[in-house]
XYZ file of C-alpha atoms in Angstrom:
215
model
C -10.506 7.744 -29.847
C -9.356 11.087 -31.767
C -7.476 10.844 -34.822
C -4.305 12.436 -32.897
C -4.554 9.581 -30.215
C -4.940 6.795 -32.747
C -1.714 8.636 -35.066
C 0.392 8.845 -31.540
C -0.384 4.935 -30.871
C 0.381 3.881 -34.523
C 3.608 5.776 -33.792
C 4.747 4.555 -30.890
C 4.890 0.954 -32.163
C 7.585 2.103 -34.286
C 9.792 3.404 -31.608
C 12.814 1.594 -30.823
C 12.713 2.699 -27.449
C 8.888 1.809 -26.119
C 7.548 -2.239 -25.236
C 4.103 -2.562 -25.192
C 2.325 -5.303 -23.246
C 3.799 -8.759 -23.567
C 7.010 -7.590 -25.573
C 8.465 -6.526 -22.349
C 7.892 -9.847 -20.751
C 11.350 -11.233 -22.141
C 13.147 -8.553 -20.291
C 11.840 -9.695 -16.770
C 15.002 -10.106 -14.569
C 17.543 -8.541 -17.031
C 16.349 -5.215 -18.704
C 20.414 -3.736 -17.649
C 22.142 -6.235 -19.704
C 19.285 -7.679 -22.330
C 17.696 -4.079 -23.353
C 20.199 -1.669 -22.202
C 23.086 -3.569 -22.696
C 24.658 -2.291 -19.404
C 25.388 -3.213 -16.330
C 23.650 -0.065 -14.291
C 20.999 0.722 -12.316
C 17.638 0.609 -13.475
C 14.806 2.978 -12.174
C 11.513 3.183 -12.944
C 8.538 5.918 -12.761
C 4.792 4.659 -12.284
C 2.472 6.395 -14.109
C 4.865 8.226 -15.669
C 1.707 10.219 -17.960
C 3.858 11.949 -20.502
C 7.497 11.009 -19.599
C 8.624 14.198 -17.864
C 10.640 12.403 -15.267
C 11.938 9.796 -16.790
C 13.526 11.819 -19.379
C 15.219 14.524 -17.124
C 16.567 11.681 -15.049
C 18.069 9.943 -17.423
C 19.859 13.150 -18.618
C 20.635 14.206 -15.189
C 22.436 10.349 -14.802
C 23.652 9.003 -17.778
C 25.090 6.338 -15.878
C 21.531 5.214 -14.634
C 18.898 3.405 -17.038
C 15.495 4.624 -16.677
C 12.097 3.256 -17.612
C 8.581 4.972 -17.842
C 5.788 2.530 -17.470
C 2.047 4.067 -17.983
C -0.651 2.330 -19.279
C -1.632 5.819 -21.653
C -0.103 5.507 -25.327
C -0.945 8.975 -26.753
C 0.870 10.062 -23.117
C 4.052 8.052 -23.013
C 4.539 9.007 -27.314
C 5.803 12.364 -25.496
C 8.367 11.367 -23.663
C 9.646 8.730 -26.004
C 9.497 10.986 -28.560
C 11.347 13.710 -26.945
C 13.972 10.623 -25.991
C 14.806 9.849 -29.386
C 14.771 13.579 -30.973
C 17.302 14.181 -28.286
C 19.568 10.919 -28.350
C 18.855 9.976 -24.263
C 19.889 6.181 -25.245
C 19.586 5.281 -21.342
C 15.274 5.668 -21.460
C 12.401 3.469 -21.927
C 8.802 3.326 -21.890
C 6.978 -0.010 -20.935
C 2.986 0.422 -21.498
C 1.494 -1.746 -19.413
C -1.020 -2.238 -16.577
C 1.144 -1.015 -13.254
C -0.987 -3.933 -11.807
C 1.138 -6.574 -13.587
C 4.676 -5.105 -12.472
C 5.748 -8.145 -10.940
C 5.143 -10.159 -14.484
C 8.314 -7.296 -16.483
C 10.488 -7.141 -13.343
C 12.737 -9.729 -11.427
C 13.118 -9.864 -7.490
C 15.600 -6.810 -6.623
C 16.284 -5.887 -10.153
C 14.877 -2.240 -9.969
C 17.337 0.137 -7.664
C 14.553 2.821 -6.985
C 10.605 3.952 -7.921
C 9.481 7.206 -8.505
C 5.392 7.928 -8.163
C 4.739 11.174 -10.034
C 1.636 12.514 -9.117
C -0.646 9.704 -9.572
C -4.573 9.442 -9.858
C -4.907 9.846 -5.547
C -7.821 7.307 -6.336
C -9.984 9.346 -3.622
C -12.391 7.072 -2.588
C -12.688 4.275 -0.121
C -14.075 1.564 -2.528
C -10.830 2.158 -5.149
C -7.740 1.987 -2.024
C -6.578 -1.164 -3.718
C -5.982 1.012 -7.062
C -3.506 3.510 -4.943
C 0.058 3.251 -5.735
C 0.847 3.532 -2.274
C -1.516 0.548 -1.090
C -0.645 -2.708 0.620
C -1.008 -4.281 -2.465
C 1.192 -2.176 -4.540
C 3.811 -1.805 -1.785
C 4.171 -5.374 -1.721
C 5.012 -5.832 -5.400
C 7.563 -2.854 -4.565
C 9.327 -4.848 -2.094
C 9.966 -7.917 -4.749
C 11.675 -5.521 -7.162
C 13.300 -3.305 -5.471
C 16.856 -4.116 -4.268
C 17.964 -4.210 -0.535
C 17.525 -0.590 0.562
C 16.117 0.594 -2.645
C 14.304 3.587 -2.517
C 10.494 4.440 -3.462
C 9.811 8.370 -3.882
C 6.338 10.010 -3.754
C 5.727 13.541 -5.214
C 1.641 14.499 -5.476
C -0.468 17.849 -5.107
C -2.880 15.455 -3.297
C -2.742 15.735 0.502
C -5.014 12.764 1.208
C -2.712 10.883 -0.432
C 0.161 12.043 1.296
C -0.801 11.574 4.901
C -2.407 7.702 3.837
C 0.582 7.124 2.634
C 2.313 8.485 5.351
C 0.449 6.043 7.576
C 0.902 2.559 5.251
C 4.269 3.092 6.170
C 4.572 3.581 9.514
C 1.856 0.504 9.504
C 3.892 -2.087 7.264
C 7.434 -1.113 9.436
C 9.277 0.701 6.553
C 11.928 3.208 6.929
C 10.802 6.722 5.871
C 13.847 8.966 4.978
C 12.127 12.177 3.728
C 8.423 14.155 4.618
C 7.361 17.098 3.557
C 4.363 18.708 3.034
C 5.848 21.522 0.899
C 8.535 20.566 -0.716
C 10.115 23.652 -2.700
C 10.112 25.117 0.737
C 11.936 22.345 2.489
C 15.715 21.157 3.058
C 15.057 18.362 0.288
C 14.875 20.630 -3.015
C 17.235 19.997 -5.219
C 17.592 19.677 -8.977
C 15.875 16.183 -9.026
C 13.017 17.338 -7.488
C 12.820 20.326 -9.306
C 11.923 18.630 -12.638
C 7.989 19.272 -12.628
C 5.783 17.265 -15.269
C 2.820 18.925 -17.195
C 0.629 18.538 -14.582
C 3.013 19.964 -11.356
C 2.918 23.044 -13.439
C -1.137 23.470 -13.130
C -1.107 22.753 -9.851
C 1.337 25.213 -8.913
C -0.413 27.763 -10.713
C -3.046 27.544 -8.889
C -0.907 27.696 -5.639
C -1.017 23.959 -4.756
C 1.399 22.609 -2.259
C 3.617 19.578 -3.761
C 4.093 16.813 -1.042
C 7.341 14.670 -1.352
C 8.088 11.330 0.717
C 10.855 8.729 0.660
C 10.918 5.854 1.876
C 12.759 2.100 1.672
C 11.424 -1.468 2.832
């Protein structure tokens, strides 16, 4: 690990505004009132890399409690950083393995998920490791609340149209598809906030997929 990497992790434990591992355990079934010490929404974004979402969310709705869960330190110290330099009191960070989701978060605690262009885990033996899989979709369905939503946004076609498939084949409700998305009647402000890596793959003229869906 590079000396910047091992500085960023070192630093992170002192933020006020990042659980790592077990710490967030406590918080299972009550992160509005225990951490927040609210009563609103809470949303989370998987793989949330460095933060780029889940920061211009939770400016864009202050009256919303966000949380940014990768299992990357030296990625999420961006975000968190940029959270506290800038006083967004309604953000989190939880590093931790996406696997164990179900271990942080309570049945129908979370209001709605945001996947952020994710590692499309391409091939056949690593499906299980897609965010989008049976197995994944399944822990999404204990969080989320009645008629929360989950939102996909990736530069990875594949991914889209398996996706697209897993949920017309588990029965849920999709309420937006696109294949381009900055070209179709769902842009808007939210989906306008592009993270480091959007911005490559527009560069080199990428089209950015968007879905929405609920269980």
């Amino acid at each position: 690990m590079g000396k910047d990497k091992i500085r960023r992790f070192a630093e992170i434990a002192t933020f006020s505004n990042v659980l790592q591992l077990d710490a967030g355990k406590p918080f299972k079934g009550q992160w509005a009132d225990a951490f927040f010490k609210n009563n609103n929404p809470v949303v989370l974004e998987l793989a949330c890399g460095k933060g780029e979402y889940t920061v211009n969310l939770a400016v864009m709705f202050p009256d919303k409690n966000f949380i940014g869960i990768d299992y990357k330190g030296n990625r999420i110290w961006r975000g968190a950083k940029t959270a506290l330099e800038d006083g967004v009191n309604n953000v989190a960070f939880l590093r931790i393995q996406i696997e164990t989701l179900i271990d942080y978060f309570g049945p129908g605690e979370v209001d709605e998920i945001w996947i952020t262009f994710p590692d499309p885990q391409p091939q056949l033996s690593r499906e299980k490791k897609r965010l989008t899989s049976s197995r994944f979709l399944n822990m999404y369905r204990v969080i989320l609340k009645a008629g929360g939503f989950v939102n996909l946004k990736t530069d990875n076609d594949d991914l889209h149209a398996y996706t697209v498939d897993k949920i017309a084949e588990t029965g849920l409700t999709l309420h937006a598809r696109t294949e381009d998305v900055y070209k179709s009647e769902y842009a808007n402000d939210v989906l306008n906030i592009k993270t480091y890596y959007e911005k490559k793959y527009l560069k080199d003229n990428k089209n950015i997929n968007y879905l929405k869906f609920s269980f």
